[in-house]
Amino acid sequence: MRSRLATTLFLAACVLVAVPTAARAQSLLFDYVGFDYENPKAPGSQFGDAGNGYVGLGTVPFLFAPLVSNTTLNEYTFVIDGLTSTGFVTVGPFRVVNYTPGTLTIYEDAKSGGTTADFGTSPPNLVAPPTFTDGTAILVGQLTDFRFAIDNSNGTGSFEAVFTVTGGTQSGNFPLNQRVGWTFSGSTGNALNIPAGYAHQIDGQAFLNEPVSVRRTSWGRLKAGYR
Amino acid sequence: MKRWITNLGAALLLALPAGQALAVGPMMDWDPAYFYFPAPQPVGLSPANQPAGAIMRCVGQISLFGPPLDFLNANLATKEYTFFIGDLTSLGTITAANGSLEAYITNYSGGTFTLYEDPARNSVFAPNPENGQVPSTFTDGSAPLLIGTFTGLTVTTNNFTQFKVGSIEGNIQWTGGTLIGELTGGGNEPCPGLFTGGATWNTSPNIGIPGYMFRHDGKLDLQCPTAARKSTWGKLKTLYR
């Protein structure tokens, strides 16, 4: 009885088998801009050395459906953290750094009565990250396959990651079959407005993949696939 | 010797930052911009190979202004701010490799950046530029607000990123436009601009557009030197007493 129930459940799950389409349309979910730094950072280490943590924070000036926002009344900020370098490979002038999974969280904070985001200097400090993490966490996403490529000859670079919605007060806006996307950002160490103690200026976007489609089938066809 | 060192130290301290609030936001942010290579395109052109002599152009829509242009509002229904980058010339692509991992670096010479204000929100990233809408719907409107010349621009791509991402960054010397006077940062000459951001050659629908090589998510910062304030030896000494 128990075995049959398990089989039935398994087959039921398989009936709703996910079928990714070949060329999936994606949609812009949010746009962010800010600065990054390493924490923890081993004394004397270079950016991306194994064991160093990566933190990015800043503002989110544009948010798109299914996120609901009001940028007139609220300030939206983001924090990327929890990422730890697992080491790097060198490709010419590039250092290509891989990281453990982390998170990207978007916070909503009322402009009236809230705290304006302030980078300060030499983060972490009294205002950063705290002025970026106050308010309501409206979206929490896991970052996996986070990879940062930086050209040490000219200070420019970029990063990318898979972004998967895992929480936040607006996570319910995302259909269960549309919670995966990706993010990328450019980075530069050449901007003169980088506050002291920060490594790079970053400017990125996150995209949401289109819903993962399911297809109806019959028990007979499904069973035939396993014979 | 000791006095020489003291004098040097004091001289350096005289140029201390003025303590002004640092403008950390970009002067302008776009969302998005697309780079393309007008016909006739050179043989072998790809994100990994931009042959010497290839001409690259770009059109973009400004989504946000910051200081010193924060008096402009990019979100008004009655105005549109766009830019056009003309005639960057590839100096050829250099490949750096480590086993199967490859990075591609392409430097460009020349190129102009022009910012426009248009009463009609009509710009369209029509596929396969150049055509009846690109770049014309990005270059219409008033007299240019800003005109600048690139003093260098670098495109970096690779074969090891999952989502095909790299960066495009360049420096701009401002030469004209009705708002050039806003870019002096308190000095006499306009401060240079830093054009920077991530680029993707991902061709997925809604990311890439047929006929364009790169989608660029970036911004432009004004690179004004850190402000200094004049002082006297007396005032300086009192700080250390």
GROMACS .gro file of C-alpha atoms in nm:
model
  468
    1MET     CA    1   0.000   0.000   0.000
    2ARG     CA    2   0.274   0.236   0.099
    3SER     CA    3   0.480   0.143  -0.206
    4ARG     CA    4   0.184   0.198  -0.435
    5LEU     CA    5   0.114   0.537  -0.283
    6ALA     CA    6   0.473   0.642  -0.334
    7THR     CA    7   0.464   0.525  -0.694
    8THR     CA    8   0.144   0.714  -0.756
    9LEU     CA    9   0.285   1.032  -0.611
   10PHE     CA   10   0.600   0.993  -0.815
   11LEU     CA   11   0.405   0.944  -1.133
   12ALA     CA   12   0.179   1.237  -1.052
   13ALA     CA   13   0.483   1.454  -1.018
   14CYS     CA   14   0.616   1.324  -1.346
   15VAL     CA   15   0.292   1.408  -1.525
   16LEU     CA   16   0.368   1.770  -1.457
   17VAL     CA   17   0.714   1.724  -1.596
   18ALA     CA   18   0.891   2.048  -1.665
   19VAL     CA   19   0.970   2.116  -2.025
   20PRO     CA   20   1.204   2.409  -2.077
   21THR     CA   21   1.155   2.573  -2.410
   22ALA     CA   22   1.443   2.617  -2.652
   23ALA     CA   23   1.463   2.997  -2.661
   24ARG     CA   24   1.310   3.135  -2.346
   25ALA     CA   25   1.186   3.492  -2.335
   26GLN     CA   26   1.307   3.671  -2.028
   27SER     CA   27   1.192   3.984  -1.856
   28LEU     CA   28   1.375   4.256  -1.668
   29LEU     CA   29   1.298   4.223  -1.297
   30PHE     CA   30   1.506   4.499  -1.139
   31ASP     CA   31   1.801   4.728  -1.198
   32TYR     CA   32   2.055   4.807  -0.927
   33VAL     CA   33   2.356   5.030  -0.876
   34GLY     CA   34   2.602   5.054  -0.588
   35PHE     CA   35   2.942   4.949  -0.462
   36ASP     CA   36   3.109   4.633  -0.339
   37TYR     CA   37   3.370   4.529  -0.084
   38GLU     CA   38   3.513   4.217   0.071
   39ASN     CA   39   3.419   4.101   0.418
   40PRO     CA   40   3.574   3.903   0.569
   41LYS     CA   41   3.900   3.979   0.396
   42ALA     CA   42   4.225   3.820   0.501
   43PRO     CA   43   4.494   4.081   0.577
   44GLY     CA   44   4.717   4.137   0.277
   45SER     CA   45   4.494   3.936   0.047
   46GLN     CA   46   4.386   4.045  -0.298
   47PHE     CA   47   4.033   4.076  -0.430
   48GLY     CA   48   3.892   3.732  -0.490
   49ASP     CA   49   4.143   3.536  -0.290
   50ALA     CA   50   4.000   3.213  -0.155
   51GLY     CA   51   3.812   3.263   0.168
   52ASN     CA   52   3.733   3.630   0.115
   53GLY     CA   53   3.366   3.719   0.138
   54TYR     CA   54   3.191   3.934  -0.121
   55VAL     CA   55   2.937   4.203  -0.034
   56GLY     CA   56   2.755   4.437  -0.269
   57LEU     CA   57   2.504   4.701  -0.170
   58GLY     CA   58   2.327   4.997  -0.320
   59THR     CA   59   1.998   5.123  -0.449
   60VAL     CA   60   1.737   4.971  -0.677
   61PRO     CA   61   1.593   5.256  -0.884
   62PHE     CA   62   1.377   5.037  -1.107
   63LEU     CA   63   1.161   4.736  -1.024
   64PHE     CA   64   0.928   4.557  -1.261
   65ALA     CA   65   0.639   4.308  -1.248
   66PRO     CA   66   0.566   4.088  -1.071
   67LEU     CA   67   0.733   4.310  -0.813
   68VAL     CA   68   0.513   4.595  -0.696
   69SER     CA   69   0.689   4.918  -0.605
   70ASN     CA   70   0.635   5.285  -0.537
   71THR     CA   71   0.963   5.467  -0.585
   72THR     CA   72   0.800   5.800  -0.500
   73LEU     CA   73   0.719   5.695  -0.145
   74ASN     CA   74   0.984   5.432  -0.083
   75GLU     CA   75   1.356   5.380  -0.117
   76TYR     CA   76   1.458   5.040  -0.248
   77THR     CA   77   1.798   4.902  -0.160
   78PHE     CA   78   1.979   4.577  -0.222
   79VAL     CA   79   2.238   4.374  -0.040
   80ILE     CA   80   2.439   4.089  -0.187
   81ASP     CA   81   2.610   3.880   0.078
   82GLY     CA   82   2.690   3.531   0.197
   83LEU     CA   83   2.928   3.471  -0.094
   84THR     CA   84   3.272   3.330  -0.022
   85SER     CA   85   3.545   3.294  -0.280
   86THR     CA   86   3.640   2.936  -0.347
   87GLY     CA   87   3.944   3.048  -0.545
   88PHE     CA   88   4.022   3.182  -0.888
   89VAL     CA   89   4.182   3.105  -1.221
   90THR     CA   90   4.389   3.350  -1.420
   91VAL     CA   91   4.311   3.416  -1.785
   92GLY     CA   92   4.555   3.673  -1.917
   93PRO     CA   93   4.493   3.991  -1.720
   94PHE     CA   94   4.168   3.848  -1.585
   95ARG     CA   95   4.113   3.696  -1.246
   96VAL     CA   96   3.805   3.474  -1.267
   97VAL     CA   97   3.670   3.416  -0.918
   98ASN     CA   98   3.411   3.155  -0.823
   99TYR     CA   99   3.196   3.180  -0.512
  100THR     CA  100   2.981   2.970  -0.285
  101PRO     CA  101   2.608   3.043  -0.298
  102GLY     CA  102   2.483   3.365  -0.142
  103THR     CA  103   2.178   3.585  -0.141
  104LEU     CA  104   2.051   3.904  -0.298
  105THR     CA  105   1.786   4.081  -0.094
  106ILE     CA  106   1.580   4.386  -0.187
  107TYR     CA  107   1.451   4.605   0.094
  108GLU     CA  108   1.171   4.861   0.087
  109ASP     CA  109   1.206   5.152   0.327
  110ALA     CA  110   0.969   5.449   0.350
  111LYS     CA  111   1.132   5.776   0.247
  112SER     CA  112   0.928   5.951   0.512
  113GLY     CA  113   1.042   5.825   0.849
  114GLY     CA  114   1.285   5.575   0.703
  115THR     CA  115   1.661   5.590   0.688
  116THR     CA  116   1.830   5.709   0.372
  117ALA     CA  117   2.090   5.467   0.243
  118ASP     CA  118   2.441   5.583   0.326
  119PHE     CA  119   2.758   5.407   0.212
  120GLY     CA  120   2.992   5.572   0.459
  121THR     CA  121   3.353   5.463   0.429
  122SER     CA  122   3.552   5.153   0.512
  123PRO     CA  123   3.260   4.910   0.525
  124PRO     CA  124   3.122   4.740   0.717
  125ASN     CA  125   3.053   5.046   0.930
  126LEU     CA  126   2.776   5.198   1.134
  127VAL     CA  127   2.569   5.292   0.829
  128ALA     CA  128   2.658   5.026   0.574
  129PRO     CA  129   2.503   4.775   0.557
  130PRO     CA  130   2.250   4.884   0.828
  131THR     CA  131   2.097   5.169   0.624
  132PHE     CA  132   2.056   4.927   0.336
  133THR     CA  133   1.898   4.644   0.534
  134ASP     CA  134   1.638   4.841   0.725
  135GLY     CA  135   1.279   4.829   0.611
  136THR     CA  136   1.099   4.532   0.467
  137ALA     CA  137   1.271   4.254   0.277
  138ILE     CA  138   1.037   4.232  -0.021
  139LEU     CA  139   1.246   3.988  -0.220
  140VAL     CA  140   1.509   3.737  -0.123
  141GLY     CA  141   1.687   3.539  -0.389
  142GLN     CA  142   1.957   3.279  -0.378
  143LEU     CA  143   2.261   3.344  -0.594
  144THR     CA  144   2.432   3.037  -0.732
  145ASP     CA  145   2.711   2.997  -0.985
  146PHE     CA  146   2.829   3.344  -0.888
  147ARG     CA  147   3.137   3.424  -1.093
  148PHE     CA  148   3.331   3.750  -1.098
  149ALA     CA  149   3.576   3.822  -1.378
  150ILE     CA  150   3.798   4.122  -1.321
  151ASP     CA  151   4.063   4.262  -1.552
  152ASN     CA  152   4.347   4.362  -1.325
  153SER     CA  153   4.515   4.557  -1.604
  154ASN     CA  154   4.241   4.820  -1.624
  155GLY     CA  155   4.019   4.772  -1.318
  156THR     CA  156   3.703   4.674  -1.504
  157GLY     CA  157   3.503   4.356  -1.470
  158SER     CA  158   3.167   4.190  -1.447
  159PHE     CA  159   2.982   3.926  -1.251
  160GLU     CA  160   2.695   3.691  -1.315
  161ALA     CA  161   2.484   3.443  -1.120
  162VAL     CA  162   2.172   3.236  -1.130
  163PHE     CA  163   1.901   3.410  -0.926
  164THR     CA  164   1.627   3.204  -0.762
  165VAL     CA  165   1.345   3.361  -0.565
  166THR     CA  166   1.333   3.204  -0.221
  167GLY     CA  167   1.156   3.453   0.003
  168GLY     CA  168   1.051   3.805   0.086
  169THR     CA  169   0.710   3.960   0.138
  170GLN     CA  170   0.648   3.974  -0.237
  171SER     CA  171   0.769   3.625  -0.319
  172GLY     CA  172   0.404   3.524  -0.345
  173ASN     CA  173   0.379   3.745  -0.655
  174PHE     CA  174   0.596   3.493  -0.837
  175PRO     CA  175   0.425   3.186  -0.979
  176LEU     CA  176   0.580   2.863  -0.856
  177ASN     CA  177   0.696   2.785  -1.207
  178GLN     CA  178   0.859   3.126  -1.257
  179ARG     CA  179   1.107   3.186  -0.981
  180VAL     CA  180   1.438   3.143  -1.160
  181GLY     CA  181   1.636   3.399  -1.351
  182TRP     CA  182   1.982   3.547  -1.363
  183THR     CA  183   2.171   3.862  -1.289
  184PHE     CA  184   2.475   4.035  -1.423
  185SER     CA  185   2.663   4.351  -1.346
  186GLY     CA  186   2.950   4.553  -1.472
  187SER     CA  187   3.212   4.665  -1.224
  188THR     CA  188   3.477   4.931  -1.227
  189GLY     CA  189   3.747   5.046  -0.994
  190ASN     CA  190   3.807   5.355  -1.207
  191ALA     CA  191   3.522   5.577  -1.089
  192LEU     CA  192   3.641   5.864  -0.872
  193ASN     CA  193   3.319   5.857  -0.671
  194ILE     CA  194   3.388   5.519  -0.510
  195PRO     CA  195   3.377   5.580  -0.134
  196ALA     CA  196   3.697   5.496   0.052
  197GLY     CA  197   3.715   5.132   0.149
  198TYR     CA  198   3.490   5.005  -0.128
  199ALA     CA  199   3.641   4.802  -0.410
  200HIS     CA  200   3.423   4.869  -0.713
  201GLN     CA  201   3.124   5.050  -0.843
  202ILE     CA  202   2.865   4.799  -0.967
  203ASP     CA  203   2.566   4.844  -1.196
  204GLY     CA  204   2.351   4.544  -1.271
  205GLN     CA  205   2.022   4.399  -1.373
  206ALA     CA  206   1.828   4.085  -1.289
  207PHE     CA  207   1.608   3.900  -1.530
  208LEU     CA  208   1.331   3.650  -1.473
  209ASN     CA  209   1.305   3.350  -1.698
  210GLU     CA  210   0.970   3.282  -1.853
  211PRO     CA  211   0.749   3.029  -1.675
  212VAL     CA  212   0.866   2.672  -1.697
  213SER     CA  213   0.600   2.507  -1.907
  214VAL     CA  214   0.425   2.180  -1.823
  215ARG     CA  215   0.248   1.950  -2.060
  216ARG     CA  216  -0.049   1.729  -2.005
  217THR     CA  217  -0.013   1.361  -2.070
  218SER     CA  218  -0.190   1.039  -1.989
  219TRP     CA  219  -0.092   0.770  -1.741
  220GLY     CA  220  -0.057   0.531  -2.033
  221ARG     CA  221   0.190   0.749  -2.219
  222LEU     CA  222   0.379   0.821  -1.902
  223LYS     CA  223   0.409   0.452  -1.816
  224ALA     CA  224   0.518   0.376  -2.169
  225GLY     CA  225   0.806   0.611  -2.124
  226TYR     CA  226   0.937   0.397  -1.842
  227ARG     CA  227   0.895   0.053  -2.007
  228MET     CA  228   6.596   6.718   0.629
  229LYS     CA  229   6.334   6.697   0.898
  230ARG     CA  230   6.207   7.042   0.805
  231TRP     CA  231   6.183   6.939   0.441
  232ILE     CA  232   5.970   6.644   0.533
  233THR     CA  233   5.753   6.862   0.754
  234ASN     CA  234   5.705   7.112   0.474
  235LEU     CA  235   5.614   6.839   0.230
  236GLY     CA  236   5.366   6.690   0.471
  237ALA     CA  237   5.211   7.027   0.539
  238ALA     CA  238   5.187   7.102   0.169
  239LEU     CA  239   5.004   6.779   0.111
  240LEU     CA  240   4.768   6.850   0.395
  241LEU     CA  241   4.681   7.185   0.242
  242ALA     CA  242   4.517   6.997  -0.038
  243LEU     CA  243   4.292   6.805   0.198
  244PRO     CA  244   3.949   6.717   0.067
  245ALA     CA  245   3.704   6.993   0.132
  246GLY     CA  246   3.472   6.766   0.319
  247GLN     CA  247   3.194   6.803   0.067
  248ALA     CA  248   2.939   6.528   0.046
  249LEU     CA  249   3.063   6.281  -0.210
  250ALA     CA  250   2.822   6.243  -0.502
  251VAL     CA  251   2.815   5.866  -0.520
  252GLY     CA  252   2.535   5.833  -0.772
  253PRO     CA  253   2.586   5.826  -1.147
  254MET     CA  254   2.543   6.141  -1.354
  255MET     CA  255   2.322   5.939  -1.585
  256ASP     CA  256   2.208   5.579  -1.601
  257TRP     CA  257   2.063   5.406  -1.901
  258ASP     CA  258   1.837   5.114  -1.937
  259PRO     CA  259   1.923   4.984  -2.182
  260ALA     CA  260   2.172   5.067  -2.453
  261TYR     CA  261   2.260   4.848  -2.748
  262PHE     CA  262   2.582   4.841  -2.949
  263TYR     CA  263   2.579   4.745  -3.314
  264PHE     CA  264   2.803   4.733  -3.618
  265PRO     CA  265   2.653   4.904  -3.923
  266ALA     CA  266   2.685   4.751  -4.266
  267PRO     CA  267   2.911   4.657  -4.424
  268GLN     CA  268   3.026   4.442  -4.134
  269PRO     CA  269   3.373   4.292  -4.153
  270VAL     CA  270   3.413   3.922  -4.218
  271GLY     CA  271   3.440   3.717  -3.899
  272LEU     CA  272   3.275   3.976  -3.676
  273SER     CA  273   3.154   3.826  -3.346
  274PRO     CA  274   3.158   3.908  -2.974
  275ALA     CA  275   3.492   3.726  -2.961
  276ASN     CA  276   3.638   3.894  -3.265
  277GLN     CA  277   3.595   4.257  -3.361
  278PRO     CA  278   3.842   4.295  -3.647
  279ALA     CA  279   4.059   4.605  -3.670
  280GLY     CA  280   3.877   4.878  -3.854
  281ALA     CA  281   3.529   4.757  -3.759
  282ILE     CA  282   3.295   5.047  -3.682
  283MET     CA  283   3.078   5.017  -3.371
  284ARG     CA  284   2.789   5.245  -3.277
  285CYS     CA  285   2.541   5.254  -2.991
  286VAL     CA  286   2.198   5.390  -2.905
  287GLY     CA  287   2.051   5.415  -2.557
  288GLN     CA  288   1.768   5.545  -2.343
  289ILE     CA  289   1.849   5.741  -2.027
  290SER     CA  290   1.647   5.623  -1.728
  291LEU     CA  291   1.796   5.831  -1.446
  292PHE     CA  292   1.991   6.151  -1.393
  293GLY     CA  293   2.207   6.234  -1.093
  294PRO     CA  294   2.418   6.534  -0.992
  295PRO     CA  295   2.502   6.765  -1.160
  296LEU     CA  296   2.224   6.685  -1.406
  297ASP     CA  297   1.966   6.591  -1.144
  298PHE     CA  298   1.748   6.882  -1.254
  299LEU     CA  299   1.657   6.665  -1.553
  300ASN     CA  300   1.378   6.411  -1.509
  301ALA     CA  301   1.406   6.106  -1.730
  302ASN     CA  302   1.063   5.980  -1.632
  303LEU     CA  303   0.845   6.260  -1.761
  304ALA     CA  304   0.587   6.149  -2.012
  305THR     CA  305   0.655   6.458  -2.218
  306LYS     CA  306   1.029   6.415  -2.258
  307GLU     CA  307   1.273   6.150  -2.368
  308TYR     CA  308   1.647   6.148  -2.316
  309THR     CA  309   1.852   5.937  -2.551
  310PHE     CA  310   2.209   5.909  -2.663
  311PHE     CA  311   2.399   5.801  -2.968
  312ILE     CA  312   2.759   5.685  -2.987
  313GLY     CA  313   2.909   5.719  -3.328
  314ASP     CA  314   3.197   5.557  -3.503
  315LEU     CA  315   3.415   5.383  -3.253
  316THR     CA  316   3.687   5.211  -3.455
  317SER     CA  317   3.816   4.871  -3.344
  318LEU     CA  318   4.189   4.834  -3.303
  319GLY     CA  319   4.151   4.456  -3.321
  320THR     CA  320   4.074   4.188  -3.064
  321ILE     CA  321   4.342   4.037  -2.842
  322THR     CA  322   4.279   3.688  -2.701
  323ALA     CA  323   4.409   3.581  -2.362
  324ALA     CA  324   4.383   3.212  -2.280
  325ASN     CA  325   4.432   2.964  -2.001
  326GLY     CA  326   4.359   2.621  -2.140
  327SER     CA  327   4.009   2.631  -2.282
  328LEU     CA  328   3.922   2.954  -2.102
  329GLU     CA  329   3.952   3.257  -2.325
  330ALA     CA  330   3.905   3.629  -2.270
  331TYR     CA  331   3.880   3.875  -2.556
  332ILE     CA  332   3.988   4.237  -2.523
  333THR     CA  333   3.912   4.493  -2.790
  334ASN     CA  334   4.026   4.851  -2.768
  335TYR     CA  335   3.858   5.121  -2.972
  336SER     CA  336   3.967   5.460  -3.092
  337GLY     CA  337   3.761   5.762  -3.183
  338GLY     CA  338   3.390   5.775  -3.120
  339THR     CA  339   3.154   6.048  -3.009
  340PHE     CA  340   2.886   6.055  -2.739
  341THR     CA  341   2.584   6.281  -2.789
  342LEU     CA  342   2.293   6.327  -2.548
  343TYR     CA  343   1.956   6.441  -2.680
  344GLU     CA  344   1.630   6.567  -2.530
  345ASP     CA  345   1.320   6.494  -2.730
  346PRO     CA  346   0.957   6.596  -2.661
  347ALA     CA  347   0.842   6.269  -2.815
  348ARG     CA  348   0.908   5.934  -2.648
  349ASN     CA  349   0.958   5.769  -2.981
  350SER     CA  350   1.289   5.586  -2.967
  351VAL     CA  351   1.276   5.225  -3.078
  352PHE     CA  352   1.547   4.958  -3.077
  353ALA     CA  353   1.432   4.838  -3.416
  354PRO     CA  354   1.605   4.514  -3.521
  355ASN     CA  355   1.886   4.507  -3.771
  356PRO     CA  356   2.017   4.862  -3.755
  357GLU     CA  357   2.076   5.089  -3.921
  358ASN     CA  358   1.725   5.136  -4.047
  359GLY     CA  359   1.441   5.386  -4.058
  360GLN     CA  360   1.428   5.410  -3.678
  361VAL     CA  361   1.786   5.358  -3.564
  362PRO     CA  362   1.960   5.581  -3.497
  363SER     CA  363   1.714   5.850  -3.613
  364THR     CA  364   1.466   5.808  -3.324
  365PHE     CA  365   1.757   5.847  -3.081
  366THR     CA  366   1.906   6.157  -3.243
  367ASP     CA  367   1.593   6.365  -3.293
  368GLY     CA  368   1.478   6.644  -3.068
  369SER     CA  369   1.652   6.955  -2.952
  370ALA     CA  370   2.008   7.065  -2.998
  371PRO     CA  371   2.235   6.816  -2.822
  372LEU     CA  372   2.255   6.859  -2.446
  373LEU     CA  373   2.605   6.712  -2.433
  374ILE     CA  374   2.865   6.623  -2.691
  375GLY     CA  375   3.184   6.437  -2.608
  376THR     CA  376   3.468   6.250  -2.769
  377PHE     CA  377   3.591   5.915  -2.645
  378THR     CA  378   3.956   5.916  -2.550
  379GLY     CA  379   3.947   5.536  -2.531
  380LEU     CA  380   3.700   5.251  -2.494
  381THR     CA  381   3.750   4.882  -2.418
  382VAL     CA  382   3.517   4.589  -2.479
  383THR     CA  383   3.587   4.269  -2.285
  384THR     CA  384   3.414   3.942  -2.364
  385ASN     CA  385   3.494   3.577  -2.296
  386ASN     CA  386   3.393   3.216  -2.351
  387PHE     CA  387   3.360   3.117  -1.987
  388THR     CA  388   3.051   3.300  -1.858
  389GLN     CA  389   2.725   3.111  -1.838
  390PHE     CA  390   2.514   3.406  -1.945
  391LYS     CA  391   2.769   3.563  -2.184
  392VAL     CA  392   2.860   3.872  -1.988
  393GLY     CA  393   3.153   4.111  -1.996
  394SER     CA  394   3.202   4.485  -1.979
  395ILE     CA  395   3.236   4.797  -2.190
  396GLU     CA  396   3.411   5.100  -2.045
  397GLY     CA  397   3.546   5.421  -2.191
  398ASN     CA  398   3.649   5.775  -2.109
  399ILE     CA  399   3.490   6.086  -2.256
  400GLN     CA  400   3.621   6.437  -2.300
  401TRP     CA  401   3.329   6.679  -2.324
  402THR     CA  402   3.344   6.919  -2.616
  403GLY     CA  403   3.003   7.082  -2.644
  404GLY     CA  404   2.629   7.079  -2.592
  405THR     CA  405   2.395   7.318  -2.420
  406LEU     CA  406   2.469   7.171  -2.075
  407ILE     CA  407   2.845   7.147  -2.095
  408GLY     CA  408   2.870   7.429  -1.844
  409GLU     CA  409   2.716   7.203  -1.579
  410LEU     CA  410   3.009   6.963  -1.590
  411THR     CA  411   3.286   7.176  -1.449
  412GLY     CA  412   3.260   7.058  -1.091
  413GLY     CA  413   3.346   7.406  -0.971
  414GLY     CA  414   3.648   7.438  -1.197
  415ASN     CA  415   3.694   7.607  -1.530
  416GLU     CA  416   3.694   7.305  -1.757
  417PRO     CA  417   3.442   7.023  -1.786
  418CYS     CA  418   3.541   6.712  -1.592
  419PRO     CA  419   3.590   6.397  -1.800
  420GLY     CA  420   3.318   6.134  -1.814
  421LEU     CA  421   3.348   5.765  -1.735
  422PHE     CA  422   3.120   5.549  -1.950
  423THR     CA  423   3.102   5.212  -1.777
  424GLY     CA  424   2.889   4.905  -1.723
  425GLY     CA  425   2.826   4.542  -1.793
  426ALA     CA  426   2.758   4.405  -2.137
  427THR     CA  427   2.592   4.088  -2.253
  428TRP     CA  428   2.582   3.922  -2.590
  429ASN     CA  429   2.309   3.687  -2.471
  430THR     CA  430   2.061   3.646  -2.757
  431SER     CA  431   1.763   3.526  -2.554
  432PRO     CA  432   1.437   3.700  -2.644
  433ASN     CA  433   1.391   4.027  -2.452
  434ILE     CA  434   1.765   4.037  -2.380
  435GLY     CA  435   1.925   4.048  -2.721
  436ILE     CA  436   1.780   4.207  -3.031
  437PRO     CA  437   1.863   4.076  -3.378
  438GLY     CA  438   2.126   4.288  -3.544
  439TYR     CA  439   2.274   4.426  -3.220
  440MET     CA  440   2.592   4.281  -3.072
  441PHE     CA  441   2.580   4.393  -2.710
  442ARG     CA  442   2.320   4.497  -2.456
  443HIS     CA  443   2.484   4.741  -2.217
  444ASP     CA  444   2.359   4.817  -1.868
  445GLY     CA  445   2.564   5.106  -1.746
  446LYS     CA  446   2.605   5.461  -1.646
  447LEU     CA  447   2.812   5.769  -1.689
  448ASP     CA  448   3.003   5.925  -1.402
  449LEU     CA  449   3.161   6.266  -1.392
  450GLN     CA  450   3.527   6.228  -1.301
  451CYS     CA  451   3.592   6.552  -1.119
  452PRO     CA  452   3.909   6.568  -0.911
  453THR     CA  453   3.851   6.559  -0.539
  454ALA     CA  454   3.779   6.911  -0.425
  455ALA     CA  455   4.042   7.096  -0.223
  456ARG     CA  456   4.013   7.410  -0.019
  457LYS     CA  457   4.260   7.690   0.025
  458SER     CA  458   4.401   7.743   0.372
  459THR     CA  459   4.685   7.911   0.552
  460TRP     CA  460   4.983   7.766   0.735
  461GLY     CA  461   4.846   7.916   1.053
  462LYS     CA  462   4.508   7.749   1.024
  463LEU     CA  463   4.672   7.424   0.934
  464LYS     CA  464   4.904   7.433   1.235
  465THR     CA  465   4.615   7.501   1.470
  466LEU     CA  466   4.458   7.175   1.361
  467TYR     CA  467   4.755   6.989   1.504
  468ARG     CA  468   4.800   7.179   1.829
   0.00000   0.00000   0.00000
